PDB file of C-alpha atoms in Angstrom:
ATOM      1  CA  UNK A   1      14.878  19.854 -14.704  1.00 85.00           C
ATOM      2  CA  UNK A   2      18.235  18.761 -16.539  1.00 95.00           C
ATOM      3  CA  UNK A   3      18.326  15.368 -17.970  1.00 97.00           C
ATOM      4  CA  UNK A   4      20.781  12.429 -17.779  1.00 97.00           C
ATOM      5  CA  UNK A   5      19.843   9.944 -20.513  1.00 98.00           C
ATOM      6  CA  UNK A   6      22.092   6.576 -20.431  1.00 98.00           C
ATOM      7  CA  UNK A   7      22.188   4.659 -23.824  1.00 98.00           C
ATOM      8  CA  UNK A   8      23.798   1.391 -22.940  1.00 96.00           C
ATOM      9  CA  UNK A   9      24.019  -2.373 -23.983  1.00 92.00           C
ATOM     10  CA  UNK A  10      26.313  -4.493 -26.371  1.00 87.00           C
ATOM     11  CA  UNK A  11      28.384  -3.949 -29.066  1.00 84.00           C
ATOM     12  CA  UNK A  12      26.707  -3.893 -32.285  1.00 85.00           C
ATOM     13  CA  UNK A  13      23.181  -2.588 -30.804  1.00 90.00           C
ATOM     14  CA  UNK A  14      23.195   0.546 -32.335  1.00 91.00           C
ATOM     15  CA  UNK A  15      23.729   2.607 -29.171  1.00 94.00           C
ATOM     16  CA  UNK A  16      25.561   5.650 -30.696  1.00 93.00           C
ATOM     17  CA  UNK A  17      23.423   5.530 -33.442  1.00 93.00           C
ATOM     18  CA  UNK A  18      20.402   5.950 -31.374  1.00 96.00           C
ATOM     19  CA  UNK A  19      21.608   8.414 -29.624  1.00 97.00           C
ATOM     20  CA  UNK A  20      22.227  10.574 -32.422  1.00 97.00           C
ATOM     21  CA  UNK A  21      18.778  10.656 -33.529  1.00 96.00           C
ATOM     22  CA  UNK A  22      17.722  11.304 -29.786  1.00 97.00           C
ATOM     23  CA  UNK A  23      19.960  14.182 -29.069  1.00 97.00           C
ATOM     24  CA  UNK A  24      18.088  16.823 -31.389  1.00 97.00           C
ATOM     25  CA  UNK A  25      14.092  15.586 -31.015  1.00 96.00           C
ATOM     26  CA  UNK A  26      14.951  15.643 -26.724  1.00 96.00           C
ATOM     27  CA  UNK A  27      16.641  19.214 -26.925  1.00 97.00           C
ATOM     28  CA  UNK A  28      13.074  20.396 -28.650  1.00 96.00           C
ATOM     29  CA  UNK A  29      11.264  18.770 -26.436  1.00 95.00           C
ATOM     30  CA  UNK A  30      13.219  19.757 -23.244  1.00 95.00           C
ATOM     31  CA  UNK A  31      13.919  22.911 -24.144  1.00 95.00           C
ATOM     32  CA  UNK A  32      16.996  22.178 -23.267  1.00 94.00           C
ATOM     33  CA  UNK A  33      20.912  22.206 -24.346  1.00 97.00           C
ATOM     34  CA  UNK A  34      22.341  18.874 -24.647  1.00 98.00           C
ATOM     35  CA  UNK A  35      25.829  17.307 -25.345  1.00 98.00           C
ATOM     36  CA  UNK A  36      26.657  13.753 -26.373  1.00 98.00           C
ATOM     37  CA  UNK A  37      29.496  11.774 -24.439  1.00 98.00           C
ATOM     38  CA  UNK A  38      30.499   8.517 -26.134  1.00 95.00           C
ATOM     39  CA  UNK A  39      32.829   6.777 -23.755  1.00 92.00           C
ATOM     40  CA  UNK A  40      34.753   5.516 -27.068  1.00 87.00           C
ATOM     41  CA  UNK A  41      35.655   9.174 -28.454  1.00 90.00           C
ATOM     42  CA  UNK A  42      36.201  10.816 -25.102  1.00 91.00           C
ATOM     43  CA  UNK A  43      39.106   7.678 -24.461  1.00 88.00           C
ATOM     44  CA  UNK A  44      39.510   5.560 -27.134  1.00 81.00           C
ATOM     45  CA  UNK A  45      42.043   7.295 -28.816  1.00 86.00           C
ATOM     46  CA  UNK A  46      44.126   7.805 -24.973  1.00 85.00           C
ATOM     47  CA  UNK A  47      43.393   3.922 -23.889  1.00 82.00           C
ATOM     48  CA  UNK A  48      45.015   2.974 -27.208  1.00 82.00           C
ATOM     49  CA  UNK A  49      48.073   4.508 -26.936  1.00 87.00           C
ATOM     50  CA  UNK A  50      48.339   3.005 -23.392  1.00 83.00           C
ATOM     51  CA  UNK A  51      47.491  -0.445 -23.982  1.00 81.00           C
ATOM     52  CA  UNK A  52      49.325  -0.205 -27.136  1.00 84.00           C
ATOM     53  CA  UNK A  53      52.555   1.062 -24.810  1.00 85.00           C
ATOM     54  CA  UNK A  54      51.666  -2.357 -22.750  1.00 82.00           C
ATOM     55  CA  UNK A  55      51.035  -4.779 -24.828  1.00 81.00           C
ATOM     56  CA  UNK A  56      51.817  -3.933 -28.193  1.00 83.00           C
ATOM     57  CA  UNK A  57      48.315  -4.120 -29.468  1.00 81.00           C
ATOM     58  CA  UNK A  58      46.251  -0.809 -29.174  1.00 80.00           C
ATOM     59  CA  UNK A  59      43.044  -2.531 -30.056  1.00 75.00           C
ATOM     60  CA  UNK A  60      43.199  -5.305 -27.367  1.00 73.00           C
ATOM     61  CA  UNK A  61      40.427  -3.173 -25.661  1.00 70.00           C
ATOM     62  CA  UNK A  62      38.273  -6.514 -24.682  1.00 69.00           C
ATOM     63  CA  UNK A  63      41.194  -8.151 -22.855  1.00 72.00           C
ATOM     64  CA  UNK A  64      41.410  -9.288 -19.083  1.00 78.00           C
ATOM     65  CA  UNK A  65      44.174  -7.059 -18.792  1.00 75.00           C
ATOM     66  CA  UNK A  66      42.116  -3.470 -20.161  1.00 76.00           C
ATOM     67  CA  UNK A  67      39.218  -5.079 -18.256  1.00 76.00           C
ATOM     68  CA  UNK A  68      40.634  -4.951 -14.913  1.00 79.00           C
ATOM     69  CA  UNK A  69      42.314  -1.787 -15.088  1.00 80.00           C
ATOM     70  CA  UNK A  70      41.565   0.597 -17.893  1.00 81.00           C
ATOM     71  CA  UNK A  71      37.374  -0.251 -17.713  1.00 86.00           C
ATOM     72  CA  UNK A  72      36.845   1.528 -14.684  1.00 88.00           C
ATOM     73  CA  UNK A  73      38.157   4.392 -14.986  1.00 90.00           C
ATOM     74  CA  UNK A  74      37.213   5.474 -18.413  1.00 90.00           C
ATOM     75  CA  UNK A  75      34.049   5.063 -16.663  1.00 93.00           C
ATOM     76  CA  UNK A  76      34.605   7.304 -14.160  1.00 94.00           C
ATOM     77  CA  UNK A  77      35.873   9.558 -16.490  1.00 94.00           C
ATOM     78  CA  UNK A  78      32.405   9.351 -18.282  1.00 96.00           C
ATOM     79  CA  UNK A  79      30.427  10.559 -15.393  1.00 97.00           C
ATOM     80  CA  UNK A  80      32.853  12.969 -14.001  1.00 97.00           C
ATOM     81  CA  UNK A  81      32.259  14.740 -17.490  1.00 97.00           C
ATOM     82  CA  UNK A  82      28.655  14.249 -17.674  1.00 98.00           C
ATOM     83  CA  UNK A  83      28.300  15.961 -13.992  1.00 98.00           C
ATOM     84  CA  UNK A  84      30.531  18.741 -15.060  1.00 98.00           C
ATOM     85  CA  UNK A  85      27.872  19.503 -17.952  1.00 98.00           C
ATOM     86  CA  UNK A  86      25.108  18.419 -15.527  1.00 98.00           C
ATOM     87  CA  UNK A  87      25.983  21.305 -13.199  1.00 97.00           C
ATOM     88  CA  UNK A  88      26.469  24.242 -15.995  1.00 97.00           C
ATOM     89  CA  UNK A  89      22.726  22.868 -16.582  1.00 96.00           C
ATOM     90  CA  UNK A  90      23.172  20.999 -19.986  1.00 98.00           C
ATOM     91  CA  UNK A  91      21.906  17.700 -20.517  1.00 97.00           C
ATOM     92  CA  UNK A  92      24.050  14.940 -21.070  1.00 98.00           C
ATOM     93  CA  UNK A  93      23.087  11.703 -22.946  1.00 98.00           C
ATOM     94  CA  UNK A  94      26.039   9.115 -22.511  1.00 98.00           C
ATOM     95  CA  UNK A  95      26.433   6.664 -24.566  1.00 97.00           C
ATOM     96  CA  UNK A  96      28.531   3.126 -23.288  1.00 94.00           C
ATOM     97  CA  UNK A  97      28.088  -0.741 -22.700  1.00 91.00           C
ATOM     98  CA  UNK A  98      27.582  -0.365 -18.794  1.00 93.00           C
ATOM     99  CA  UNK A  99      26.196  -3.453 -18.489  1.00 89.00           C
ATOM    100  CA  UNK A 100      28.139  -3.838 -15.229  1.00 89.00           C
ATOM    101  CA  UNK A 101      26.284  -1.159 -13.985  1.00 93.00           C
ATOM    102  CA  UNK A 102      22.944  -1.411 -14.910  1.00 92.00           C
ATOM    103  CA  UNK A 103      23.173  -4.556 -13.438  1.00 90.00           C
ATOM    104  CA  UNK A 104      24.366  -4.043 -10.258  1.00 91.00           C
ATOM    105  CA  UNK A 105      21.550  -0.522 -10.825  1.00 93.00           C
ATOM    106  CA  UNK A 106      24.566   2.340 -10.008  1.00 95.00           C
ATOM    107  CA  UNK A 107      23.396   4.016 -12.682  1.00 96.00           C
ATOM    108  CA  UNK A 108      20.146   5.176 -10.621  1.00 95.00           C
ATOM    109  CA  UNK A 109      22.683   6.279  -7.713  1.00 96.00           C
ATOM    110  CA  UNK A 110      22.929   9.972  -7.834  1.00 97.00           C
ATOM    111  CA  UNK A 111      25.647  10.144  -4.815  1.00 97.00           C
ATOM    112  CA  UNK A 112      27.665   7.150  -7.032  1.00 97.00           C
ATOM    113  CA  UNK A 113      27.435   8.679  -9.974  1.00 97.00           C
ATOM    114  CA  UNK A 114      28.598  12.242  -8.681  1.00 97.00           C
ATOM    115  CA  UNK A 115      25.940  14.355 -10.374  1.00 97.00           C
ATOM    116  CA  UNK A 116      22.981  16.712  -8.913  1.00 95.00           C
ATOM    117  CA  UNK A 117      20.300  15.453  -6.919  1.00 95.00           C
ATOM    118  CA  UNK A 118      17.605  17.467  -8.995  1.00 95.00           C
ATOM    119  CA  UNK A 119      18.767  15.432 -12.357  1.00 96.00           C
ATOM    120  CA  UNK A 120      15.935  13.669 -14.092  1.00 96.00           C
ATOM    121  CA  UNK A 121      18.417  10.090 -14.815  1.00 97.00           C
ATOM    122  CA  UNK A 122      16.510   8.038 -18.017  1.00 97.00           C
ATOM    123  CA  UNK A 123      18.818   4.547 -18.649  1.00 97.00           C
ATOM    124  CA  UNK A 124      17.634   3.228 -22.061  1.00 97.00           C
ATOM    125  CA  UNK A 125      18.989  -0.535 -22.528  1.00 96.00           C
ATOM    126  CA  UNK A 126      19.374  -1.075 -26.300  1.00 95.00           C
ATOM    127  CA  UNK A 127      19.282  -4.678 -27.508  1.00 89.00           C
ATOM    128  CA  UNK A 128      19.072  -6.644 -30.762  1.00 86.00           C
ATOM    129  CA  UNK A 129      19.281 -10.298 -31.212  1.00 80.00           C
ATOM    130  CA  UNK A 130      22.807 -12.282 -31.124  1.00 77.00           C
ATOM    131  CA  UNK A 131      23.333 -12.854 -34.322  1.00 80.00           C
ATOM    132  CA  UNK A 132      22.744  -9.644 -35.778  1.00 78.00           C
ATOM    133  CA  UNK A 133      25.202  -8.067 -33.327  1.00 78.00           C
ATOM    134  CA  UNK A 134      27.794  -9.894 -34.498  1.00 80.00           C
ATOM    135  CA  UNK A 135      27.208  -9.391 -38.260  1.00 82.00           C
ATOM    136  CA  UNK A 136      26.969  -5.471 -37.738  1.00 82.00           C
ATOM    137  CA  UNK A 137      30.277  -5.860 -35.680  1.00 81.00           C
ATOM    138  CA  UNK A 138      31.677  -7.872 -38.424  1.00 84.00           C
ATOM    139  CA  UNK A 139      30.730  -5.211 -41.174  1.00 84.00           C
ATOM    140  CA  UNK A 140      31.918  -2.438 -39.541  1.00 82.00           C
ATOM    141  CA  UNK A 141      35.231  -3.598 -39.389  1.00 77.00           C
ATOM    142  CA  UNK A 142      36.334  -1.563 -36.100  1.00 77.00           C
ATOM    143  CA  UNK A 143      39.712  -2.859 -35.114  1.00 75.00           C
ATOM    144  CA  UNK A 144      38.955  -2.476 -31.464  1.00 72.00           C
ATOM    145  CA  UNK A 145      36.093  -5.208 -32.056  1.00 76.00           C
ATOM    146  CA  UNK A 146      38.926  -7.940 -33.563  1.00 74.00           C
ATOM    147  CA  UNK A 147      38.840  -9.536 -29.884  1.00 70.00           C
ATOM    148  CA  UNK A 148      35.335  -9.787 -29.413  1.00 78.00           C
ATOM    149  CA  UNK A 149      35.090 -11.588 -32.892  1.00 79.00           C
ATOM    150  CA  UNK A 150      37.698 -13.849 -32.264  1.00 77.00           C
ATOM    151  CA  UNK A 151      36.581 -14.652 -28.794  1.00 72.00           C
ATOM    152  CA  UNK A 152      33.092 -14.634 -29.418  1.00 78.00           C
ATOM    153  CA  UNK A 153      32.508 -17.594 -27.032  1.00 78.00           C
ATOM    154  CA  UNK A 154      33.653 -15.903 -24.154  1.00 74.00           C
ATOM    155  CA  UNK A 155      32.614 -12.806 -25.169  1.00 73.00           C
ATOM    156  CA  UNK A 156      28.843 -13.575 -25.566  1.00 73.00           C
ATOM    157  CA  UNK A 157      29.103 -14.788 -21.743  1.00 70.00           C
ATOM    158  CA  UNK A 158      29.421 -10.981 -20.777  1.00 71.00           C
ATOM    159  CA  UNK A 159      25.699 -10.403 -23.000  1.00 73.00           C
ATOM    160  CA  UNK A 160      23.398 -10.758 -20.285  1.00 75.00           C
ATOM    161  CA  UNK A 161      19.800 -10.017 -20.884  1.00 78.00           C
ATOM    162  CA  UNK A 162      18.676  -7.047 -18.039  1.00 82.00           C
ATOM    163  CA  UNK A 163      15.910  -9.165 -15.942  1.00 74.00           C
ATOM    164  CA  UNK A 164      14.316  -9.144 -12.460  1.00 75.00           C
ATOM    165  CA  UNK A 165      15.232  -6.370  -9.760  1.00 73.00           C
ATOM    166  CA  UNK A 166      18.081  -5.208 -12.742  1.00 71.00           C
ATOM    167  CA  UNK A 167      14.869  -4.147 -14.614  1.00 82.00           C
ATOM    168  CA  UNK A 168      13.457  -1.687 -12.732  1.00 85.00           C
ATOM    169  CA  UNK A 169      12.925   1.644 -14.148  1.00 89.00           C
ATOM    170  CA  UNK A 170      14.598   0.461 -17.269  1.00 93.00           C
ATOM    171  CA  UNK A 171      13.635   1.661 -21.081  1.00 95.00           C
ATOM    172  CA  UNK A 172      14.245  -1.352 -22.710  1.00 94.00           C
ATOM    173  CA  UNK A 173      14.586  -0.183 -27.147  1.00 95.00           C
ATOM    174  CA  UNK A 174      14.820  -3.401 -29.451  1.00 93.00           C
ATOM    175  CA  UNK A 175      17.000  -1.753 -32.209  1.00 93.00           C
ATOM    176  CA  UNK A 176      17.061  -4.312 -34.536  1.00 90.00           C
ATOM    177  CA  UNK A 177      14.030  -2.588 -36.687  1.00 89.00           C
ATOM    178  CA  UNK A 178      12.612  -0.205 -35.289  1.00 93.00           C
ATOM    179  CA  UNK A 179       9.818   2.467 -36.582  1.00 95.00           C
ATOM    180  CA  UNK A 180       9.881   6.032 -36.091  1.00 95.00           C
ATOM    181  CA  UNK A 181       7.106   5.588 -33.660  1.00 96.00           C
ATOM    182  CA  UNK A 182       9.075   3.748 -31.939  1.00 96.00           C
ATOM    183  CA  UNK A 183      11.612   6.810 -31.452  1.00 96.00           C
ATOM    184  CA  UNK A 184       8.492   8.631 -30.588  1.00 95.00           C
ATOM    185  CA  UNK A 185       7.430   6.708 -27.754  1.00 96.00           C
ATOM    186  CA  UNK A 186      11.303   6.565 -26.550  1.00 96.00           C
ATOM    187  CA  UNK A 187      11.682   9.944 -26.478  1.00 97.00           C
ATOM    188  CA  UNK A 188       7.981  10.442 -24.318  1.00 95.00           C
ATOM    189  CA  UNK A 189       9.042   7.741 -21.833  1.00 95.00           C
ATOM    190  CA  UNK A 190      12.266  10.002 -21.142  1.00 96.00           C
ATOM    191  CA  UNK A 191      10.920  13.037 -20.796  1.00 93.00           C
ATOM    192  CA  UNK A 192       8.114  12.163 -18.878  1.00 85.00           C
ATOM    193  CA  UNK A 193       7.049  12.780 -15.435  1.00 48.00           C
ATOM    194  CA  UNK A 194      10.430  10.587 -13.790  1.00 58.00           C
ATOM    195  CA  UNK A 195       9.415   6.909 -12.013  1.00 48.00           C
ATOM    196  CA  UNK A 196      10.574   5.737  -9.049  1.00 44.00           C
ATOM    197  CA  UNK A 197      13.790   3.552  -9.574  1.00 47.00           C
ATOM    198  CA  UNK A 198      12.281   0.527  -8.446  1.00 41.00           C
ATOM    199  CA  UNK A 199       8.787   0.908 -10.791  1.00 38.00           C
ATOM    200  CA  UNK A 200       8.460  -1.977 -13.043  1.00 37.00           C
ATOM    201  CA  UNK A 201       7.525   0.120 -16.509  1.00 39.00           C
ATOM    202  CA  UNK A 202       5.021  -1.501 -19.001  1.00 40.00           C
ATOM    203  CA  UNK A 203       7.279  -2.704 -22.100  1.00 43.00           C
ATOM    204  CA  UNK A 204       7.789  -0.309 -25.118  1.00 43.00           C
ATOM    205  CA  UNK A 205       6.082  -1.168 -28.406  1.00 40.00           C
ATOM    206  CA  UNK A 206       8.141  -3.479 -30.650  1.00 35.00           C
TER     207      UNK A 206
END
């Protein structure tokens, strides 16, 4: 069975970072060949040059205007790719913010999302507390993160915490510390025998 792992949630979680570390323990354990697709270096170097050619600031990536019509599509984009590599049989763990998605549970949606029927889909929400978001946005000094910083107010409006029917078959990974045995039990919980969608899962150790 190929996989489809999701690593989503805020900036500043660590989501690329955990997926790194995933990518080589879940090909041993699958068997399997996997790729990684960031969302931010399959388009962020494209959706800078055209927001740039708009508005004269490539990096205004958390703007209403690259919101409501650059967000979706780069999305799209995403899982177009991932179903391309789904179908040649390579996994695929993509790595985003979707928090659009996983709340409105698309994600789970094998027709929406394009891809094969017979993938094994694993969406891992990584969180970490507020605060220490922002400071590991503020020390890595990414340009495209200057608009989050300086509207953190309205940006923090868009962090919602994944509760109710929106957690439902969801790995939820605090990444503010965690343990290798916490990468351990991460990586079993994916490549286990697959849940129904709508199974509440016991919570992973923190």
């Amino acid at each position: 069975m190929t996989h489809l792992v999701f690593i989503c949630g805020h900036a500043g979680t660590g989501k690329t970072t955990l997926a790194k570390r995933l990518i080589g323990p879940l090909m041993r354990a699958t068997g399997q060949a996997f790729c990684l697709l960031d969302k931010d270096t399959l388009y962020g170097v494209y959706s800078a040059a055209a927001i740039g050619a708009l508005t004269g600031d490539p990096n205004d990536r958390d703007s209403p205007l690259f919101l409501q019509h650059f967000r979706d599509p780069e999305y799209r984009g995403l899982f177009d790719t991932a179903a391309e590599n789904l179908r040649l049989g390579i996994g695929v763990i993509a790595v985003g913010p979707l928090s659009r998605e996983v709340r409105e549970r698309k994600l789970f949606d094998h027709a929406w999302l394009g891809v094969p029927r017979d993938v094994n889909i694993s969406v891992v929400w990584v969180s970490t507390e507020e605060e220490t978001a922002r400071e590991r946005i503020a020390a890595r000094g990414n340009p495209n993160d200057a608009y989050k910083l300086a509207h953190w107010d309205e940006y923090r409006q868009r962090r919602f915490v994944p509760t109710g029917d929106a957690c439902g078959g969801l790995l939820n990974f605090d990444n503010t510390a965690p343990a290798s045995a916490d990468y351990d039990a991460l990586l079993g919980r994916i490549v286990q025998t697959p849940q129904p969608p709508g199974m509440m899962l016991p919570p992973m150790p923190v």
